[in-house]
Short mmCIF file of C-alpha atoms in Angstrom, two decimals:
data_model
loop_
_atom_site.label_atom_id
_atom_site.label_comp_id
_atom_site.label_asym_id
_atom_site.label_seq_id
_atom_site.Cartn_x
_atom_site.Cartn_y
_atom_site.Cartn_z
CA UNK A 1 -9.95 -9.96 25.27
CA UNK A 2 -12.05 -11.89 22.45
CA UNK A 3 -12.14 -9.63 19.82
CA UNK A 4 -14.96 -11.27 17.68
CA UNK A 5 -18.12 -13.69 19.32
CA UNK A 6 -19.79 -15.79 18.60
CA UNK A 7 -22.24 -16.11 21.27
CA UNK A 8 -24.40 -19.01 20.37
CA UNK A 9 -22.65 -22.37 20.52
CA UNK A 10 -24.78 -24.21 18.80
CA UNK A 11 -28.24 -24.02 16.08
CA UNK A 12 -30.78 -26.50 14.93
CA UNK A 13 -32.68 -25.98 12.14
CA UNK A 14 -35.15 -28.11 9.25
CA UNK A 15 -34.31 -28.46 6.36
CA UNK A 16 -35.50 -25.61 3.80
CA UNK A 17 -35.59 -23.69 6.42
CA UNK A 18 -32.85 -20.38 7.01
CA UNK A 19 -30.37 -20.89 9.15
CA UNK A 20 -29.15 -17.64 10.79
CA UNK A 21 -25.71 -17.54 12.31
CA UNK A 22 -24.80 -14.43 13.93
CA UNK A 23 -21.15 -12.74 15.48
CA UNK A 24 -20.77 -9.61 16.91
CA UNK A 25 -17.04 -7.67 16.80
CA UNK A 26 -15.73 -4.75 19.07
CA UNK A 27 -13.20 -3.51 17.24
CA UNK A 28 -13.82 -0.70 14.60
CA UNK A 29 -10.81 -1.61 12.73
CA UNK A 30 -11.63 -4.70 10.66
CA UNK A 31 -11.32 -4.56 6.87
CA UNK A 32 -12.76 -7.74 5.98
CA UNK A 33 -14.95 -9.89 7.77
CA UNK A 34 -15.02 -13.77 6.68
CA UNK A 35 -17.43 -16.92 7.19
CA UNK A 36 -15.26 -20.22 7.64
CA UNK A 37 -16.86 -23.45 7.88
CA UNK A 38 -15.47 -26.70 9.52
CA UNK A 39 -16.34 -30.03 9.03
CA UNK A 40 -15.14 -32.89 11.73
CA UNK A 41 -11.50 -33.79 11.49
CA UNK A 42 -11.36 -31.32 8.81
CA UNK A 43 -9.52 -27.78 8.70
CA UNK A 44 -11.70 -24.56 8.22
CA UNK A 45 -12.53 -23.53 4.54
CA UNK A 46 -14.26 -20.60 3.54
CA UNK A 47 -17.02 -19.68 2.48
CA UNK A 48 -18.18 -15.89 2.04
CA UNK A 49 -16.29 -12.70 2.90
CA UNK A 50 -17.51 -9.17 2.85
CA UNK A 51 -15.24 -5.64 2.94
CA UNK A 52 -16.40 -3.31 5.56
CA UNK A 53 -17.43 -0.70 3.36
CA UNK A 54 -20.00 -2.70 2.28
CA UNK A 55 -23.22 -4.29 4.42
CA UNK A 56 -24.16 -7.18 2.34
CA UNK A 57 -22.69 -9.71 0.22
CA UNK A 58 -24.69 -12.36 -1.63
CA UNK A 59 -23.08 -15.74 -3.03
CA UNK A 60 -25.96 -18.61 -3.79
CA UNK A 61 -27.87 -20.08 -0.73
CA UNK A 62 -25.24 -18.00 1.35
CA UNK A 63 -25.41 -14.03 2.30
CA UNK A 64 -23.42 -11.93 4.53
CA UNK A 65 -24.94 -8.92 6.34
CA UNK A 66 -23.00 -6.18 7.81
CA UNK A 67 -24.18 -3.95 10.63
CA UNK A 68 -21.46 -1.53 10.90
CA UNK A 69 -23.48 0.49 13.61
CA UNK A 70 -23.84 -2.03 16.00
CA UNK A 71 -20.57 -4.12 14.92
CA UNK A 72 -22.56 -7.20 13.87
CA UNK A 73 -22.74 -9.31 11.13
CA UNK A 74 -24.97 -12.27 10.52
CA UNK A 75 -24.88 -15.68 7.73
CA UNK A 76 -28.41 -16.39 6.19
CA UNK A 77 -28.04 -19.75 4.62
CA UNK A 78 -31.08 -20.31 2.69
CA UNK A 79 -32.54 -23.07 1.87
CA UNK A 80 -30.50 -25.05 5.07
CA UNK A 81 -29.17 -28.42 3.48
CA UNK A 82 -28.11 -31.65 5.62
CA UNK A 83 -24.89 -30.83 4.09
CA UNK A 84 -24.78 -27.58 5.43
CA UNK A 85 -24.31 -29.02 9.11
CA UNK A 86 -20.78 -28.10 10.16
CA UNK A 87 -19.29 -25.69 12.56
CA UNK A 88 -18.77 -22.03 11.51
CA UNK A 89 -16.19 -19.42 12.14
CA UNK A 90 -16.31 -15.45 11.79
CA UNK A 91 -13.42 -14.00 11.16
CA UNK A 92 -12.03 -10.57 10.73
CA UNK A 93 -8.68 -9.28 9.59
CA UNK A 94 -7.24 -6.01 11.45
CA UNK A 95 -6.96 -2.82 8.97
CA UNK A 96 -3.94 -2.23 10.92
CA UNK A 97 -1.00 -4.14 9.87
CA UNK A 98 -1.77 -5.37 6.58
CA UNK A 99 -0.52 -8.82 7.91
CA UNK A 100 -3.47 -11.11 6.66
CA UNK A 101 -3.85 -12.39 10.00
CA UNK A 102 -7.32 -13.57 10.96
CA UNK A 103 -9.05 -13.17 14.09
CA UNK A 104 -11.39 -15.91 14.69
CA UNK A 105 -14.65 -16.51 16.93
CA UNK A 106 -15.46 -19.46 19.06
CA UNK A 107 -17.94 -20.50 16.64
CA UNK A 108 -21.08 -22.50 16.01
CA UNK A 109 -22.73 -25.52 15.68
CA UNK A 110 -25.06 -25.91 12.90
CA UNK A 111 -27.37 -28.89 13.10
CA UNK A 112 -29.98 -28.73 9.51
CA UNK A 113 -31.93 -31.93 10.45
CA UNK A 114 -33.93 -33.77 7.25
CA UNK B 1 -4.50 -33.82 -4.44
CA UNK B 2 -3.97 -32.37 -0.63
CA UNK B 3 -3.19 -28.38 -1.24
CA UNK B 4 -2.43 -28.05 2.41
CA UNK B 5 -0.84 -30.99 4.43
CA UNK B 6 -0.10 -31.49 8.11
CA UNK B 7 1.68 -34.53 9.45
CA UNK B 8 1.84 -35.88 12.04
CA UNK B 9 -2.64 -35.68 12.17
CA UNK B 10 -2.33 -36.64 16.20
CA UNK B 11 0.75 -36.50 18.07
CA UNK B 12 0.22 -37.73 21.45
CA UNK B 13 3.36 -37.19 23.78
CA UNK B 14 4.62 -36.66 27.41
CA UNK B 15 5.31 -33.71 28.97
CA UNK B 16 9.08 -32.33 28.71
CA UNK B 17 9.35 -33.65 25.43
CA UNK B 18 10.31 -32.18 21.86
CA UNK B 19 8.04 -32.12 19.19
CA UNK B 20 7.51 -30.99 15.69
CA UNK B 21 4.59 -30.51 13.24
CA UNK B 22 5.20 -30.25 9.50
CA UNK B 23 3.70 -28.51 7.33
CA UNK B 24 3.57 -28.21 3.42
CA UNK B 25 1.08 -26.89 0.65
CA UNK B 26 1.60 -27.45 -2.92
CA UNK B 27 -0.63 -24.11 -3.95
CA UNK B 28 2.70 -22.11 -4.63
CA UNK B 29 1.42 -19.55 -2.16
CA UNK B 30 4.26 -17.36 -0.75
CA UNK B 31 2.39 -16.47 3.46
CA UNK B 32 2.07 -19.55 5.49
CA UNK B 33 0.11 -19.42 8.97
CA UNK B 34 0.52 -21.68 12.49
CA UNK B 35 -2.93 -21.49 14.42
CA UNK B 36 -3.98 -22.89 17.85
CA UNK B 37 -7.10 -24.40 18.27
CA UNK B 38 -7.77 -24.81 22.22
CA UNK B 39 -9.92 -26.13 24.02
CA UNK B 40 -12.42 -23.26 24.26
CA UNK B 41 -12.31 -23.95 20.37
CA UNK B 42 -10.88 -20.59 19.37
CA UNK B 43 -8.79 -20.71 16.64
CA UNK B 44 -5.69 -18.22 17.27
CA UNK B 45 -2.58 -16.97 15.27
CA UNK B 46 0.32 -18.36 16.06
CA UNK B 47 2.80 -17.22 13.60
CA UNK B 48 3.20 -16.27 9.51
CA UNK B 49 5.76 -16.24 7.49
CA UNK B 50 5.63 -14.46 4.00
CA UNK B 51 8.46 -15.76 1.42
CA UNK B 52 10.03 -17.47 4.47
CA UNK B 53 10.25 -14.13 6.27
CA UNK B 54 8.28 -13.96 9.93
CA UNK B 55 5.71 -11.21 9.55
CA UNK B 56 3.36 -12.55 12.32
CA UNK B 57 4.70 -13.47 15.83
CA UNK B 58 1.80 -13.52 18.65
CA UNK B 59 2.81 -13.60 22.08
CA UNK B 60 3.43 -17.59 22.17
CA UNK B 61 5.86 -19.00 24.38
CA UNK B 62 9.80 -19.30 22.77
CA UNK B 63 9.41 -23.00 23.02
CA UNK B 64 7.10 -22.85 19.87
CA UNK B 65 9.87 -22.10 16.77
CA UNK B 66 8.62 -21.70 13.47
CA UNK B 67 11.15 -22.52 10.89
CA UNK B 68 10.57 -22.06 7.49
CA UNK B 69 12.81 -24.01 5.03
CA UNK B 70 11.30 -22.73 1.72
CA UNK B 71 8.27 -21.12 0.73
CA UNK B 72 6.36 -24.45 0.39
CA UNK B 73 7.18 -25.72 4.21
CA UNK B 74 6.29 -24.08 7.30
CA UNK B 75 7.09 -26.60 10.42
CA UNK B 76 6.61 -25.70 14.11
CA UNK B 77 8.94 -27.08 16.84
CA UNK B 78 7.66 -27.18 20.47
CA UNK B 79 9.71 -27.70 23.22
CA UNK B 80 9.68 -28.50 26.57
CA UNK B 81 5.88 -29.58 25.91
CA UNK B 82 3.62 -28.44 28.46
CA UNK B 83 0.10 -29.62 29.43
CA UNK B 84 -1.52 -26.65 28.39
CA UNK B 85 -0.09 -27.21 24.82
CA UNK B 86 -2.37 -29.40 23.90
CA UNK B 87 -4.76 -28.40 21.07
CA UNK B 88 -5.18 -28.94 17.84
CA UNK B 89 -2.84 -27.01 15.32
CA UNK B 90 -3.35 -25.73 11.92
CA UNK B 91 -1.35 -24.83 9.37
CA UNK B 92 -2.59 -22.50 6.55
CA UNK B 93 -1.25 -20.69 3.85
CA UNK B 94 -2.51 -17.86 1.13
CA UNK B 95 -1.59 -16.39 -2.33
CA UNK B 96 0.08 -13.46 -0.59
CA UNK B 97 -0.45 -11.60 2.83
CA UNK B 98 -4.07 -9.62 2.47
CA UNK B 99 -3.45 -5.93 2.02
CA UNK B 100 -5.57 -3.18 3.19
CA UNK B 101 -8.58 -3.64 1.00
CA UNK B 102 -8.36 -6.84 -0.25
CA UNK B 103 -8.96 -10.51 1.30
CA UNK B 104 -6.52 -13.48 -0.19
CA UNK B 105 -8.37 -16.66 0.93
CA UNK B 106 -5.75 -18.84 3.65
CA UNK B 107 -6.57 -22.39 2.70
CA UNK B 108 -6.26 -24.89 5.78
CA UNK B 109 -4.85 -28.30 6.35
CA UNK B 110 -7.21 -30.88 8.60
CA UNK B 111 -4.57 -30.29 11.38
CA UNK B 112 -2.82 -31.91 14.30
CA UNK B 113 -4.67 -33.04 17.17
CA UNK B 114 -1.63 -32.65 20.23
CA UNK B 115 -2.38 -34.42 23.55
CA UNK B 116 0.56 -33.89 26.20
CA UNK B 117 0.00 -36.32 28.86
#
């Protein structure tokens, strides 16, 4: 039972343009939700967080939007950058438990093509 | 400098066998983390340990044995390696396990890429 999805494998996008990534949850109890992002060969790092009392988090090119009502949350990376193509990972951590562990989606493939 | 570091970075072995993965970081964190990466590409807990105490312990198979020698080291012994073991592992570790309301960033090594033929 996948807790958090990521149901788009993969995204193309231009450079300049936005990228959106999206992930959707089905479990109320998440306190934090987390963007990793993985380069090849490469472990995940991270990359923007927001708590679930709030529903949007802004750091540089990269913002966080939290739709508690329809357990969602979304990436805007804007402007997209060449560098920017990796693969990325939403994560949540359980309220219940207080263990730190992270529950991670399938993720996806972000292609920002020059 | 490598904060988190995994050796062996492929580990290729036949089935039956005994294996281990280390694992150190040198970000004097005190919770260290064992995730499974399968083929599907979900990345799963494994295991954490918090000052070398277990505080995480998914339903994995008793032939994975985390074993943590000091806070610094988490290392994961497999045995009796199966074909469906195969995936690639990562270790991670954070300041301290995140408490209700806060998020302590778990910093990843590149991981271990295990084929069991």
């Amino acid at each position: 039972d996948q807790q958090v999805k990521q149901n788009s494998p993969s995204l193309s996008v231009q450079e300049g343009r936005i990228s959106i990534l999206n992930c959707d949850y089905t479990n109320s109890m998440f306190d934090y939700f987390l963007w990793y992002k993985k380069y090849p060969a490469e472990g995940p790092t991270f990359l923007i967080s927001i708590s679930s009392i709030k529903d949007k988090n802004e750091d540089g090119r990269f913002t966080v939007f939290l739709n508690k009502s329809a357990k969602h949350l979304s990436l805007h990376i804007v402007p997209s950058q060449p560098g920017d193509s990796a693969v990325y990972f939403c994560a949540a951590i359980p309220r219940v438990g207080n263990t730190g562990k992270l529950i991670f989606g399938q993720g996806t493939t972000l292609q920002v093509k020059p | 400098d490598t904060a988190v570091s995994q050796t062996p970075k492929y580990l290729v072995t036949q089935m039956g066998n005994d294996k281990s993965i280390k694992c150190e970081q040198n970000l004097g964190h005190d919770t260290m983390y064992w995730y499974k990466q399968d083929s599907k590409k979900f990345l799963k807990i494994m295991f954490s340990y918090n000052n070398k105490e277990l505080i995480i312990n998914e339903t994995v198979p008793n032939r994975f044995s985390p074993k943590s020698p000091d806070k610094a080291h988490l290392n994961l012994h497999i045995n009796s390696l199966e074909l469906g073991d195969s995936a690639v592992y990562f270790c991670a570790s954070s300041q301290e396990r995140s408490r209700r309301g806060t998020y302590n960033e778990q910093f990843f090594g590149p991981g271990t890429r295990l084929t069991v033929l």
